[in-house]
Amino acid sequence: MIAENLHSVLDTLPKEVRLVAVSKFHPVSSLQQAYDAGQRIFGESHVQELVEKEALLPKDIEWHFIGHLQTNKVKYLAPFVSLIHAVDSLKLLREINRQAERCQRTIPCLLQIHIAQEETKFGLTPDELRQLLEAGEWRELTHVQIAGLMCMATNTDDEGQIDSEFALAAEIFREMKTAFFSDDAAFCELSMGMSGDYLIALRHGSTLVRVGSMIFGERDYTTHKQT
Ligand SMILES: *Cc1c(COP(=O)(O)O)cnc(C)c1O
Protein backbone atom coordinates (compact mmCIF):
# COMPACT_ATOMS: atom_id res chain seq x y z
CA MET A 1 0.00 0.00 0.00
CA ILE A 2 2.68 2.51 1.00
CA ALA A 3 4.61 1.94 -2.23
CA GLU A 4 1.44 2.45 -4.29
CA ASN A 5 0.46 5.55 -2.35
CA LEU A 6 3.94 6.96 -2.75
CA HIS A 7 3.91 6.46 -6.48
CA SER A 8 0.48 7.94 -6.90
CA VAL A 9 1.70 11.10 -5.17
CA LEU A 10 4.95 11.15 -7.17
CA ASP A 11 2.95 10.83 -10.40
CA THR A 12 1.28 14.17 -9.68
CA LEU A 13 4.55 16.08 -9.13
CA PRO A 14 6.45 17.99 -11.80
CA LYS A 15 9.97 16.57 -11.96
CA GLU A 16 11.59 19.65 -10.40
CA VAL A 17 9.44 19.35 -7.26
CA ARG A 18 10.76 17.19 -4.43
CA LEU A 19 8.61 15.11 -2.13
CA VAL A 20 9.20 15.10 1.60
CA ALA A 21 7.51 11.96 2.93
CA VAL A 22 6.19 13.05 6.32
CA SER A 23 6.57 9.99 8.50
CA LYS A 24 5.94 11.36 12.00
CA PHE A 25 4.11 8.90 14.28
CA HIS A 26 4.61 6.07 11.79
CA PRO A 27 6.76 3.07 12.63
CA VAL A 28 10.19 2.43 11.18
CA SER A 29 8.74 -0.47 9.15
CA SER A 30 6.54 1.99 7.23
CA LEU A 31 9.48 4.24 6.47
CA GLN A 32 11.44 1.21 5.32
CA GLN A 33 8.65 0.36 2.89
CA ALA A 34 8.75 3.84 1.41
CA TYR A 35 12.54 3.64 1.28
CA ASP A 36 12.37 0.32 -0.56
CA ALA A 37 10.01 1.96 -3.05
CA GLY A 38 12.69 4.58 -3.73
CA GLN A 39 11.86 7.43 -1.36
CA ARG A 40 14.91 9.12 0.17
CA ILE A 41 13.61 12.32 1.79
CA PHE A 42 11.70 11.94 5.04
CA GLY A 43 10.21 14.65 7.24
CA GLU A 44 9.70 14.43 11.00
CA SER A 45 8.45 16.97 13.50
CA HIS A 46 9.66 15.64 16.85
CA VAL A 47 13.33 15.60 17.70
CA GLN A 48 13.51 12.42 19.76
CA GLU A 49 11.47 10.44 17.28
CA LEU A 50 13.67 11.64 14.43
CA VAL A 51 16.88 10.77 16.26
CA GLU A 52 15.59 7.28 17.05
CA LYS A 53 14.54 6.60 13.47
CA GLU A 54 17.75 7.98 11.99
CA ALA A 55 19.73 5.44 14.00
CA LEU A 56 17.69 2.53 12.64
CA LEU A 57 17.32 3.40 8.97
CA PRO A 58 19.72 3.54 5.99
CA LYS A 59 22.32 6.28 6.01
CA ASP A 60 21.51 7.71 2.60
CA ILE A 61 18.20 9.10 3.82
CA GLU A 62 17.89 12.90 3.76
CA TRP A 63 16.18 13.83 7.02
CA HIS A 64 14.17 17.04 7.08
CA PHE A 65 12.96 18.54 10.34
CA ILE A 66 9.58 20.13 9.63
CA GLY A 67 8.23 20.90 13.10
CA HIS A 68 8.65 23.71 15.56
CA LEU A 69 12.21 23.42 16.84
CA GLN A 70 13.25 24.43 20.34
CA THR A 71 16.73 25.90 20.64
CA ASN A 72 17.79 23.42 23.32
CA LYS A 73 17.18 20.49 20.95
CA VAL A 74 19.12 21.75 17.94
CA LYS A 75 22.23 19.90 19.13
CA TYR A 76 20.59 16.51 18.62
CA LEU A 77 19.84 17.21 14.96
CA ALA A 78 22.94 19.15 13.98
CA PRO A 79 25.14 16.14 13.16
CA PHE A 80 22.92 14.81 10.40
CA VAL A 81 19.84 16.89 9.52
CA SER A 82 19.64 17.87 5.82
CA LEU A 83 17.14 20.72 6.00
CA ILE A 84 15.34 22.51 8.83
CA HIS A 85 12.05 23.79 7.43
CA ALA A 86 10.52 25.96 10.11
CA VAL A 87 13.00 28.48 11.47
CA ASP A 88 11.04 31.35 12.94
CA SER A 89 13.50 33.42 14.95
CA LEU A 90 17.00 34.83 14.81
CA LYS A 91 17.66 33.16 18.15
CA LEU A 92 16.98 29.74 16.63
CA LEU A 93 19.05 30.56 13.56
CA ARG A 94 21.98 31.54 15.80
CA GLU A 95 21.76 28.28 17.72
CA ILE A 96 21.62 26.22 14.52
CA ASN A 97 24.69 28.10 13.35
CA ARG A 98 26.50 27.40 16.62
CA GLN A 99 25.72 23.68 16.60
CA ALA A 100 26.48 23.35 12.89
CA GLU A 101 29.87 24.90 13.47
CA ARG A 102 30.60 22.40 16.24
CA CYS A 103 29.83 19.64 13.75
CA GLN A 104 31.84 21.37 11.02
CA ARG A 105 28.76 21.54 8.86
CA THR A 106 26.63 24.14 7.13
CA ILE A 107 22.95 23.44 7.72
CA PRO A 108 20.38 24.60 5.15
CA CYS A 109 17.34 26.25 6.73
CA LEU A 110 14.04 27.66 5.57
CA LEU A 111 12.40 30.63 7.26
CA GLN A 112 8.80 29.96 8.17
CA ILE A 113 6.33 32.65 7.22
CA HIS A 114 2.99 32.95 8.91
CA ILE A 115 0.35 33.43 6.27
CA ALA A 116 -2.50 31.37 7.70
CA GLN A 117 -5.36 33.00 9.52
CA GLU A 118 -5.07 30.63 12.46
CA GLU A 119 -3.34 32.28 15.39
CA THR A 120 -1.86 29.06 16.66
CA LYS A 121 0.52 28.51 13.78
CA PHE A 122 4.15 29.45 14.19
CA GLY A 123 6.16 31.59 11.86
CA LEU A 124 7.31 35.11 11.08
CA THR A 125 4.84 37.62 9.74
CA PRO A 126 5.93 39.12 6.42
CA ASP A 127 7.04 42.27 8.29
CA GLU A 128 9.04 40.29 10.82
CA LEU A 129 10.66 38.37 7.98
CA ARG A 130 11.66 41.60 6.21
CA GLN A 131 13.04 43.02 9.45
CA LEU A 132 15.07 39.91 10.18
CA LEU A 133 16.62 39.95 6.72
CA GLU A 134 17.17 43.70 6.69
CA ALA A 135 18.94 43.59 10.05
CA GLY A 136 21.58 41.53 8.28
CA GLU A 137 23.04 39.54 11.17
CA TRP A 138 22.14 36.34 9.34
CA ARG A 139 24.88 37.12 6.83
CA GLU A 140 27.45 36.52 9.56
CA LEU A 141 26.05 33.10 10.42
CA THR A 142 28.30 31.23 8.05
CA HIS A 143 27.25 27.74 9.16
CA VAL A 144 23.61 28.16 8.18
CA GLN A 145 22.41 28.65 4.66
CA ILE A 146 19.03 30.27 4.18
CA ALA A 147 17.65 28.14 1.37
CA GLY A 148 14.16 29.59 1.06
CA LEU A 149 10.82 29.87 2.79
CA MET A 150 8.27 27.49 4.30
CA CYS A 151 4.62 27.99 5.14
CA MET A 152 1.42 26.27 6.15
CA ALA A 153 -1.97 27.33 4.89
CA THR A 154 -5.03 27.57 7.10
CA ASN A 155 -6.60 24.20 7.80
CA THR A 156 -9.87 24.83 5.95
CA ASP A 157 -12.06 23.40 3.19
CA ASP A 158 -12.13 26.83 1.56
CA GLU A 159 -9.85 26.27 -1.42
CA GLY A 160 -10.06 29.92 -2.41
CA GLN A 161 -8.56 30.91 0.91
CA ILE A 162 -5.78 28.32 0.65
CA ASP A 163 -5.10 29.50 -2.88
CA SER A 164 -4.74 33.13 -1.83
CA GLU A 165 -2.49 32.19 1.10
CA PHE A 166 -0.12 30.23 -1.15
CA ALA A 167 -0.21 33.05 -3.69
CA LEU A 168 0.85 35.45 -0.95
CA ALA A 169 3.67 33.13 0.15
CA ALA A 170 4.93 32.92 -3.43
CA GLU A 171 4.84 36.69 -3.73
CA ILE A 172 6.81 37.12 -0.52
CA PHE A 173 9.31 34.51 -1.72
CA ARG A 174 9.90 36.49 -4.92
CA GLU A 175 10.17 39.74 -3.01
CA MET A 176 12.78 38.30 -0.62
CA LYS A 177 14.69 36.69 -3.46
CA THR A 178 14.96 40.03 -5.24
CA ALA A 179 15.70 42.10 -2.16
CA PHE A 180 18.20 39.86 -0.35
CA PHE A 181 19.21 36.83 -2.38
CA SER A 182 19.38 37.95 -6.00
CA ASP A 183 22.97 36.72 -6.26
CA ASP A 184 22.47 33.65 -4.09
CA ALA A 185 21.41 30.58 -6.05
CA ALA A 186 20.95 28.61 -2.82
CA PHE A 187 17.83 30.62 -1.94
CA CYS A 188 15.54 28.57 -4.15
CA GLU A 189 13.14 26.50 -2.05
CA LEU A 190 9.51 27.18 -1.30
CA SER A 191 8.23 24.47 1.02
CA MET A 192 4.47 24.43 0.92
CA GLY A 193 1.67 21.93 0.51
CA MET A 194 0.53 18.93 2.57
CA SER A 195 -1.77 16.00 1.72
CA GLY A 196 -4.88 18.16 1.63
CA ASP A 197 -3.54 21.14 -0.26
CA TYR A 198 -0.32 20.29 -2.12
CA LEU A 199 -1.98 20.39 -5.54
CA ILE A 200 -2.91 24.01 -4.87
CA ALA A 201 0.63 24.70 -3.61
CA LEU A 202 2.10 23.33 -6.85
CA ARG A 203 0.17 25.91 -8.82
CA HIS A 204 2.02 28.61 -6.88
CA GLY A 205 5.50 27.27 -7.42
CA SER A 206 6.09 25.03 -4.43
CA THR A 207 9.44 23.23 -4.77
CA LEU A 208 9.07 20.93 -1.74
CA VAL A 209 5.78 19.32 -0.79
CA ARG A 210 5.41 17.73 2.64
CA VAL A 211 3.00 14.84 2.30
CA GLY A 212 2.23 12.42 5.13
CA SER A 213 -1.18 10.83 5.43
CA MET A 214 -1.64 10.32 1.69
CA ILE A 215 1.41 8.05 1.77
CA PHE A 216 1.37 6.44 5.20
CA GLY A 217 -2.31 6.65 6.15
CA GLU A 218 -3.76 8.26 9.23
CA ARG A 219 -1.42 8.84 12.15
CA ASP A 220 -1.97 6.98 15.40
CA TYR A 221 -1.14 9.58 18.02
CA THR A 222 -1.27 7.06 20.85
CA THR A 223 1.82 5.10 19.79
CA HIS A 224 4.36 7.87 20.29
CA LYS A 225 4.70 10.41 23.00
CA GLN A 226 5.10 14.00 21.88
CA THR A 227 8.73 14.89 22.34
C1 LIG B 1 2.30 16.61 9.66
C2 LIG B 1 2.80 17.68 8.78
C3 LIG B 1 2.67 17.59 7.38
C4 LIG B 1 1.98 16.44 6.67
O1 LIG B 1 0.60 16.47 6.87
P1 LIG B 1 -0.37 15.48 6.07
O2 LIG B 1 -1.67 16.15 6.14
O3 LIG B 1 -0.33 14.18 6.80
O4 LIG B 1 0.15 15.35 4.69
C5 LIG B 1 3.22 18.61 6.61
N1 LIG B 1 3.84 19.66 7.17
C6 LIG B 1 3.98 19.78 8.50
C7 LIG B 1 4.68 20.97 9.04
C8 LIG B 1 3.46 18.81 9.35
O5 LIG B 1 3.61 18.95 10.68
Coordinates of C-alpha atoms and ligand atoms in Angstrom, one line a residue:
M1 CA 0.0 0.0 0.0
I2 CA 2.7 2.5 1.0
A3 CA 4.6 1.9 -2.2
E4 CA 1.4 2.4 -4.3
N5 CA 0.5 5.6 -2.4
L6 CA 3.9 7.0 -2.7
H7 CA 3.9 6.5 -6.5
S8 CA 0.5 7.9 -6.9
V9 CA 1.7 11.1 -5.2
L10 CA 5.0 11.2 -7.2
D11 CA 3.0 10.8 -10.4
T12 CA 1.3 14.2 -9.7
L13 CA 4.5 16.1 -9.1
P14 CA 6.4 18.0 -11.8
K15 CA 10.0 16.6 -12.0
E16 CA 11.6 19.6 -10.4
V17 CA 9.4 19.3 -7.3
R18 CA 10.8 17.2 -4.4
L19 CA 8.6 15.1 -2.1
V20 CA 9.2 15.1 1.6
A21 CA 7.5 12.0 2.9
V22 CA 6.2 13.1 6.3
S23 CA 6.6 10.0 8.5
K24 CA 5.9 11.4 12.0
F25 CA 4.1 8.9 14.3
H26 CA 4.6 6.1 11.8
P27 CA 6.8 3.1 12.6
V28 CA 10.2 2.4 11.2
S29 CA 8.7 -0.5 9.2
S30 CA 6.5 2.0 7.2
L31 CA 9.5 4.2 6.5
Q32 CA 11.4 1.2 5.3
Q33 CA 8.7 0.4 2.9
A34 CA 8.8 3.8 1.4
Y35 CA 12.5 3.6 1.3
D36 CA 12.4 0.3 -0.6
A37 CA 10.0 2.0 -3.0
G38 CA 12.7 4.6 -3.7
Q39 CA 11.9 7.4 -1.4
R40 CA 14.9 9.1 0.2
I41 CA 13.6 12.3 1.8
F42 CA 11.7 11.9 5.0
G43 CA 10.2 14.6 7.2
E44 CA 9.7 14.4 11.0
S45 CA 8.5 17.0 13.5
H46 CA 9.7 15.6 16.8
V47 CA 13.3 15.6 17.7
Q48 CA 13.5 12.4 19.8
E49 CA 11.5 10.4 17.3
L50 CA 13.7 11.6 14.4
V51 CA 16.9 10.8 16.3
E52 CA 15.6 7.3 17.0
K53 CA 14.5 6.6 13.5
E54 CA 17.7 8.0 12.0
A55 CA 19.7 5.4 14.0
L56 CA 17.7 2.5 12.6
L57 CA 17.3 3.4 9.0
P58 CA 19.7 3.5 6.0
K59 CA 22.3 6.3 6.0
D60 CA 21.5 7.7 2.6
I61 CA 18.2 9.1 3.8
E62 CA 17.9 12.9 3.8
W63 CA 16.2 13.8 7.0
H64 CA 14.2 17.0 7.1
F65 CA 13.0 18.5 10.3
I66 CA 9.6 20.1 9.6
G67 CA 8.2 20.9 13.1
H68 CA 8.6 23.7 15.6
L69 CA 12.2 23.4 16.8
Q70 CA 13.3 24.4 20.3
T71 CA 16.7 25.9 20.6
N72 CA 17.8 23.4 23.3
K73 CA 17.2 20.5 21.0
V74 CA 19.1 21.7 17.9
K75 CA 22.2 19.9 19.1
Y76 CA 20.6 16.5 18.6
L77 CA 19.8 17.2 15.0
A78 CA 22.9 19.2 14.0
P79 CA 25.1 16.1 13.2
F80 CA 22.9 14.8 10.4
V81 CA 19.8 16.9 9.5
S82 CA 19.6 17.9 5.8
L83 CA 17.1 20.7 6.0
I84 CA 15.3 22.5 8.8
H85 CA 12.1 23.8 7.4
A86 CA 10.5 26.0 10.1
V87 CA 13.0 28.5 11.5
D88 CA 11.0 31.3 12.9
S89 CA 13.5 33.4 15.0
L90 CA 17.0 34.8 14.8
K91 CA 17.7 33.2 18.1
L92 CA 17.0 29.7 16.6
L93 CA 19.0 30.6 13.6
R94 CA 22.0 31.5 15.8
E95 CA 21.8 28.3 17.7
I96 CA 21.6 26.2 14.5
N97 CA 24.7 28.1 13.3
R98 CA 26.5 27.4 16.6
Q99 CA 25.7 23.7 16.6
A100 CA 26.5 23.3 12.9
E101 CA 29.9 24.9 13.5
R102 CA 30.6 22.4 16.2
C103 CA 29.8 19.6 13.7
Q104 CA 31.8 21.4 11.0
R105 CA 28.8 21.5 8.9
T106 CA 26.6 24.1 7.1
I107 CA 23.0 23.4 7.7
P108 CA 20.4 24.6 5.1
C109 CA 17.3 26.3 6.7
L110 CA 14.0 27.7 5.6
L111 CA 12.4 30.6 7.3
Q112 CA 8.8 30.0 8.2
I113 CA 6.3 32.6 7.2
H114 CA 3.0 33.0 8.9
I115 CA 0.3 33.4 6.3
A116 CA -2.5 31.4 7.7
Q117 CA -5.4 33.0 9.5
E118 CA -5.1 30.6 12.5
E119 CA -3.3 32.3 15.4
T120 CA -1.9 29.1 16.7
K121 CA 0.5 28.5 13.8
F122 CA 4.2 29.4 14.2
G123 CA 6.2 31.6 11.9
L124 CA 7.3 35.1 11.1
T125 CA 4.8 37.6 9.7
P126 CA 5.9 39.1 6.4
D127 CA 7.0 42.3 8.3
E128 CA 9.0 40.3 10.8
L129 CA 10.7 38.4 8.0
R130 CA 11.7 41.6 6.2
Q131 CA 13.0 43.0 9.4
L132 CA 15.1 39.9 10.2
L133 CA 16.6 39.9 6.7
E134 CA 17.2 43.7 6.7
A135 CA 18.9 43.6 10.0
G136 CA 21.6 41.5 8.3
E137 CA 23.0 39.5 11.2
W138 CA 22.1 36.3 9.3
R139 CA 24.9 37.1 6.8
E140 CA 27.5 36.5 9.6
L141 CA 26.1 33.1 10.4
T142 CA 28.3 31.2 8.1
H143 CA 27.2 27.7 9.2
V144 CA 23.6 28.2 8.2
Q145 CA 22.4 28.6 4.7
I146 CA 19.0 30.3 4.2
A147 CA 17.7 28.1 1.4
G148 CA 14.2 29.6 1.1
L149 CA 10.8 29.9 2.8
M150 CA 8.3 27.5 4.3
C151 CA 4.6 28.0 5.1
M152 CA 1.4 26.3 6.2
A153 CA -2.0 27.3 4.9
T154 CA -5.0 27.6 7.1
N155 CA -6.6 24.2 7.8
T156 CA -9.9 24.8 5.9
D157 CA -12.1 23.4 3.2
D158 CA -12.1 26.8 1.6
E159 CA -9.8 26.3 -1.4
G160 CA -10.1 29.9 -2.4
Q161 CA -8.6 30.9 0.9
I162 CA -5.8 28.3 0.7
D163 CA -5.1 29.5 -2.9
S164 CA -4.7 33.1 -1.8
E165 CA -2.5 32.2 1.1
F166 CA -0.1 30.2 -1.1
A167 CA -0.2 33.1 -3.7
L168 CA 0.9 35.4 -0.9
A169 CA 3.7 33.1 0.2
A170 CA 4.9 32.9 -3.4
E171 CA 4.8 36.7 -3.7
I172 CA 6.8 37.1 -0.5
F173 CA 9.3 34.5 -1.7
R174 CA 9.9 36.5 -4.9
E175 CA 10.2 39.7 -3.0
M176 CA 12.8 38.3 -0.6
K177 CA 14.7 36.7 -3.5
T178 CA 15.0 40.0 -5.2
A179 CA 15.7 42.1 -2.2
F180 CA 18.2 39.9 -0.3
F181 CA 19.2 36.8 -2.4
S182 CA 19.4 38.0 -6.0
D183 CA 23.0 36.7 -6.3
D184 CA 22.5 33.7 -4.1
A185 CA 21.4 30.6 -6.0
A186 CA 20.9 28.6 -2.8
F187 CA 17.8 30.6 -1.9
C188 CA 15.5 28.6 -4.2
E189 CA 13.1 26.5 -2.0
L190 CA 9.5 27.2 -1.3
S191 CA 8.2 24.5 1.0
M192 CA 4.5 24.4 0.9
G193 CA 1.7 21.9 0.5
M194 CA 0.5 18.9 2.6
S195 CA -1.8 16.0 1.7
G196 CA -4.9 18.2 1.6
D197 CA -3.5 21.1 -0.3
Y198 CA -0.3 20.3 -2.1
L199 CA -2.0 20.4 -5.5
I200 CA -2.9 24.0 -4.9
A201 CA 0.6 24.7 -3.6
L202 CA 2.1 23.3 -6.8
R203 CA 0.2 25.9 -8.8
H204 CA 2.0 28.6 -6.9
G205 CA 5.5 27.3 -7.4
S206 CA 6.1 25.0 -4.4
T207 CA 9.4 23.2 -4.8
L208 CA 9.1 20.9 -1.7
V209 CA 5.8 19.3 -0.8
R210 CA 5.4 17.7 2.6
V211 CA 3.0 14.8 2.3
G212 CA 2.2 12.4 5.1
S213 CA -1.2 10.8 5.4
M214 CA -1.6 10.3 1.7
I215 CA 1.4 8.0 1.8
F216 CA 1.4 6.4 5.2
G217 CA -2.3 6.7 6.2
E218 CA -3.8 8.3 9.2
R219 CA -1.4 8.8 12.2
D220 CA -2.0 7.0 15.4
Y221 CA -1.1 9.6 18.0
T222 CA -1.3 7.1 20.8
T223 CA 1.8 5.1 19.8
H224 CA 4.4 7.9 20.3
K225 CA 4.7 10.4 23.0
Q226 CA 5.1 14.0 21.9
T227 CA 8.7 14.9 22.3
Ligands
LIG1 C1 2.3 16.6 9.7 C2 2.8 17.7 8.8 C3 2.7 17.6 7.4 C4 2.0 16.4 6.7 O1 0.6 16.5 6.9 P1 -0.4 15.5 6.1 O2 -1.7 16.2 6.1 O3 -0.3 14.2 6.8 O4 0.1 15.4 4.7 C5 3.2 18.6 6.6 N1 3.8 19.7 7.2 C6 4.0 19.8 8.5 C7 4.7 21.0 9.0 C8 3.5 18.8 9.3 O5 3.6 19.0 10.7

